[in-house]
C-alpha cells in the first residue's frame, strides 16, 4: 500500500477526504487497528460531522457500497477508542492485585491502569491505533426500549473493502492481524458494534 509522507494512502481505491478537525497531534507508531460502526445514516452525514470544530472521528470511513474514504492522516492521532478495558481479563492473565482492583466498577481507573502498561499488555489506544468506521446504524430492537439497540449488518461490499484496507495497512505498518479489534472488545461500547465485520 502506497502511503505518502503526509500519512495519506495514495491508491485509486481510497478517496482522500481529510478532516483536520478530527486530527489530534502526531501518532509516531501504529500498534493496532480498531473497527467501528458509525451509528449514522450515511457516509455524507459522517463526513459532514467531521468538519465541525472539535469533532471526533477515525482515520477511514467505509460506505455501504464499499467506497473507502480516508478522513485523517495515519500519522495523526484521532479520538475513536475511548477508555480501555483490561486486556488481561479477556486473556485470562491478570495478576491477583489487578483482579482485585477490577472488582470495583471504575472504567476511568481501569483505563488509567491500562495506559500505564506497555502494548501488547494493553489493547491499542487512541495514541497508537488506526480507526476504521463502517457506515451503519444502531436500531432499536424494541421501539419502546430505546437503550437496547442493535447495529445493522455490515454489507458484503464493506467486508471486501475492509479486508483489502486492513491487510494493506497491516503489511505496510508491520501490524499483525492479532492486533485488529472490534470496538466493543477494547472499550465499553454496544456489544453489537461491528459484530458482523470480518477482515480475514
Ligand atoms: Zn466505535
Short mmCIF file of C-alpha atoms and ligand atoms in Angstrom, two decimals:
data_model
loop_
_atom_site.label_atom_id
_atom_site.label_comp_id
_atom_site.label_asym_id
_atom_site.label_seq_id
_atom_site.Cartn_x
_atom_site.Cartn_y
_atom_site.Cartn_z
CA UNK A 1 0.00 0.00 0.00
CA UNK A 2 1.42 3.35 -1.02
CA UNK A 3 1.35 5.78 1.92
CA UNK A 4 2.83 9.23 1.28
CA UNK A 5 4.90 11.38 3.65
CA UNK A 6 1.73 13.08 4.95
CA UNK A 7 0.31 9.71 6.01
CA UNK A 8 -2.25 9.65 3.21
CA UNK A 9 -2.93 6.44 1.27
CA UNK A 10 -2.30 7.01 -2.42
CA UNK A 11 -4.42 4.39 -4.15
CA UNK A 12 -7.30 4.57 -6.63
CA UNK A 13 -9.48 2.65 -4.12
CA UNK A 14 -9.14 5.34 -1.45
CA UNK A 15 -10.79 8.75 -1.70
CA UNK A 16 -8.98 11.40 0.30
CA UNK A 17 -11.45 13.34 2.48
CA UNK A 18 -9.09 14.50 5.22
CA UNK A 19 -10.75 16.44 8.07
CA UNK A 20 -8.05 18.26 10.07
CA UNK A 21 -10.68 18.91 12.77
CA UNK A 22 -10.57 15.27 13.91
CA UNK A 23 -6.75 15.08 13.99
CA UNK A 24 -5.28 15.40 17.48
CA UNK A 25 -1.48 15.50 17.13
CA UNK A 26 1.26 13.13 15.94
CA UNK A 27 0.97 9.33 16.02
CA UNK A 28 4.52 8.07 15.77
CA UNK A 29 3.89 4.31 15.96
CA UNK A 30 0.80 2.32 14.93
CA UNK A 31 0.26 -0.76 17.10
CA UNK A 32 -3.24 -1.82 16.11
CA UNK A 33 -6.48 -1.18 14.28
CA UNK A 34 -9.95 -0.71 15.79
CA UNK A 35 -13.05 -1.39 13.66
CA UNK A 36 -16.23 0.62 14.31
CA UNK A 37 -19.71 1.32 13.03
CA UNK A 38 -20.78 4.96 12.82
CA UNK A 39 -24.36 4.83 14.10
CA UNK A 40 -25.17 7.46 11.50
CA UNK A 41 -27.36 7.01 8.42
CA UNK A 42 -24.97 7.91 5.57
CA UNK A 43 -21.30 8.50 4.77
CA UNK A 44 -22.24 12.08 3.87
CA UNK A 45 -23.64 12.74 7.35
CA UNK A 46 -20.46 11.40 8.98
CA UNK A 47 -18.15 13.34 6.64
CA UNK A 48 -20.21 16.45 7.37
CA UNK A 49 -19.95 15.95 11.16
CA UNK A 50 -16.14 15.58 10.88
CA UNK A 51 -15.96 19.15 9.55
CA UNK A 52 -17.25 20.66 12.82
CA UNK A 53 -14.64 22.24 15.12
CA UNK A 54 -13.61 19.78 17.85
CA UNK A 55 -15.27 16.83 16.09
CA UNK A 56 -14.15 13.28 16.82
CA UNK A 57 -13.70 10.63 14.18
CA UNK A 58 -11.49 7.85 12.87
CA UNK A 59 -8.93 7.53 10.08
CA UNK A 60 -11.07 5.77 7.50
CA UNK A 61 -14.77 5.55 6.63
CA UNK A 62 -16.26 2.78 4.50
CA UNK A 63 -19.66 3.43 2.92
CA UNK A 64 -22.30 0.70 2.45
CA UNK A 65 -21.30 0.38 -1.22
CA UNK A 66 -17.67 -0.26 -0.22
CA UNK A 67 -16.32 3.22 -1.06
CA UNK A 68 -13.32 3.92 1.18
CA UNK A 69 -12.65 7.46 2.41
CA UNK A 70 -9.50 8.41 4.30
CA UNK A 71 -10.60 11.03 6.80
CA UNK A 72 -7.39 11.55 8.85
CA UNK A 73 -3.66 11.05 8.32
CA UNK A 74 -2.31 7.78 9.74
CA UNK A 75 0.49 9.91 11.18
CA UNK A 76 -2.06 11.70 13.39
CA UNK A 77 -3.92 10.58 16.49
CA UNK A 78 -7.72 10.61 16.33
CA UNK A 79 -10.06 10.03 19.27
CA UNK A 80 -12.02 6.91 18.37
CA UNK A 81 -11.26 4.32 21.08
CA UNK A 82 -12.18 5.83 24.47
CA UNK A 83 -11.39 4.26 27.86
CA UNK A 84 -9.62 0.90 27.52
CA UNK A 85 -10.88 -2.32 29.06
CA UNK A 86 -8.38 -4.54 30.88
CA UNK A 87 -6.83 -6.80 28.24
CA UNK A 88 -5.60 -9.26 30.85
CA UNK A 89 -9.21 -10.07 31.78
CA UNK A 90 -10.14 -11.26 28.27
CA UNK A 91 -6.85 -13.15 28.01
CA UNK A 92 -7.05 -14.73 31.49
CA UNK A 93 -3.70 -13.45 32.69
CA UNK A 94 -4.48 -10.71 35.24
CA UNK A 95 -2.28 -10.53 38.31
CA UNK A 96 -4.18 -11.13 41.59
CA UNK A 97 -3.88 -7.44 42.59
CA UNK A 98 -5.29 -6.42 39.22
CA UNK A 99 -8.23 -8.84 39.58
CA UNK A 100 -8.90 -7.32 42.98
CA UNK A 101 -8.90 -3.78 41.53
CA UNK A 102 -11.23 -4.87 38.69
CA UNK A 103 -13.89 -5.98 41.19
CA UNK A 104 -14.78 -2.32 41.59
CA UNK A 105 -16.60 -0.84 38.56
CA UNK A 106 -14.30 2.05 37.75
CA UNK A 107 -13.81 2.49 33.97
CA UNK A 108 -11.62 5.58 34.41
CA UNK A 109 -9.33 3.85 36.90
CA UNK A 110 -9.23 0.78 34.66
CA UNK A 111 -8.23 2.95 31.68
CA UNK A 112 -5.54 4.69 33.74
CA UNK A 113 -4.06 1.35 34.83
CA UNK A 114 -4.15 0.05 31.24
CA UNK A 115 -2.37 3.11 29.85
CA UNK A 116 0.45 2.54 32.34
CA UNK A 117 1.10 -0.83 30.66
CA UNK A 118 3.14 -1.36 27.51
CA UNK A 119 1.44 -2.75 24.42
CA UNK A 120 0.60 -5.65 23.93
CA UNK A 121 -0.15 -5.99 27.66
CA UNK A 122 -2.89 -3.47 26.93
CA UNK A 123 -5.09 -3.00 23.86
CA UNK A 124 -4.18 -0.42 21.23
CA UNK A 125 -5.43 3.03 22.32
CA UNK A 126 -6.15 6.40 20.76
CA UNK A 127 -2.40 7.05 20.94
CA UNK A 128 -1.43 4.12 18.70
CA UNK A 129 -4.47 2.74 16.88
CA UNK A 130 -5.88 3.43 13.44
CA UNK A 131 -9.68 3.63 13.44
CA UNK A 132 -11.86 2.35 10.61
CA UNK A 133 -15.55 3.33 10.65
CA UNK A 134 -18.17 1.38 8.70
CA UNK A 135 -21.35 3.28 7.87
CA UNK A 136 -24.12 1.56 9.83
CA UNK A 137 -26.84 2.48 12.27
CA UNK A 138 -27.79 1.07 15.63
CA UNK A 139 -31.52 0.50 15.52
CA UNK A 140 -33.86 -0.19 18.43
CA UNK A 141 -34.71 -3.86 18.82
CA UNK A 142 -37.88 -2.80 20.57
CA UNK A 143 -39.20 0.69 19.76
CA UNK A 144 -40.22 1.14 23.40
CA UNK A 145 -36.78 0.29 24.77
CA UNK A 146 -34.51 2.87 23.21
CA UNK A 147 -31.44 1.76 25.16
CA UNK A 148 -31.39 -1.68 23.57
CA UNK A 149 -30.06 -1.09 20.06
CA UNK A 150 -28.53 -3.45 17.54
CA UNK A 151 -26.20 -2.37 14.75
CA UNK A 152 -27.30 -3.20 11.21
CA UNK A 153 -25.32 -5.92 9.41
CA UNK A 154 -22.11 -4.93 7.63
CA UNK A 155 -22.61 -5.21 3.84
CA UNK A 156 -20.59 -7.61 1.67
CA UNK A 157 -19.11 -4.61 -0.20
CA UNK A 158 -17.96 -3.18 3.16
CA UNK A 159 -16.44 -6.54 4.13
CA UNK A 160 -14.46 -6.70 0.86
CA UNK A 161 -13.17 -3.14 1.28
CA UNK A 162 -12.37 -3.69 4.97
CA UNK A 163 -10.39 -6.83 4.16
CA UNK A 164 -8.38 -5.01 1.49
CA UNK A 165 -7.75 -1.99 3.74
CA UNK A 166 -6.83 -3.96 6.89
CA UNK A 167 -4.41 -6.26 5.05
CA UNK A 168 -2.78 -3.33 3.23
CA UNK A 169 -2.36 -1.30 6.43
CA UNK A 170 -1.09 -4.28 8.43
CA UNK A 171 1.51 -5.12 5.79
CA UNK A 172 2.64 -1.51 5.33
CA UNK A 173 2.82 -0.71 9.05
CA UNK A 174 4.04 -4.02 10.47
CA UNK A 175 0.85 -4.62 12.48
CA UNK A 176 -0.30 -8.22 12.99
CA UNK A 177 -3.90 -9.37 12.43
CA UNK A 178 -4.00 -10.28 16.15
CA UNK A 179 -3.95 -6.53 16.90
CA UNK A 180 -7.10 -5.74 14.90
CA UNK A 181 -10.18 -5.49 17.15
CA UNK A 182 -13.85 -4.63 17.10
CA UNK A 183 -14.52 -1.54 19.22
CA UNK A 184 -16.53 -3.30 21.99
CA UNK A 185 -13.60 -5.67 22.59
CA UNK A 186 -11.28 -2.85 23.65
CA UNK A 187 -13.74 -0.39 25.23
CA UNK A 188 -17.20 -0.43 26.83
CA UNK A 189 -19.46 0.01 23.81
CA UNK A 190 -22.67 -1.54 22.44
CA UNK A 191 -21.57 -5.16 22.01
CA UNK A 192 -23.17 -5.39 18.55
CA UNK A 193 -20.95 -2.61 17.09
CA UNK A 194 -19.02 -4.11 14.14
CA UNK A 195 -20.10 -7.59 15.34
CA UNK A 196 -20.71 -8.69 11.73
CA UNK A 197 -17.49 -7.13 10.39
CA UNK A 198 -14.91 -9.59 9.03
CA UNK A 199 -11.46 -8.85 7.66
CA UNK A 200 -9.70 -12.17 7.16
ZN1 LIG B 1 -16.83 2.69 17.78
#
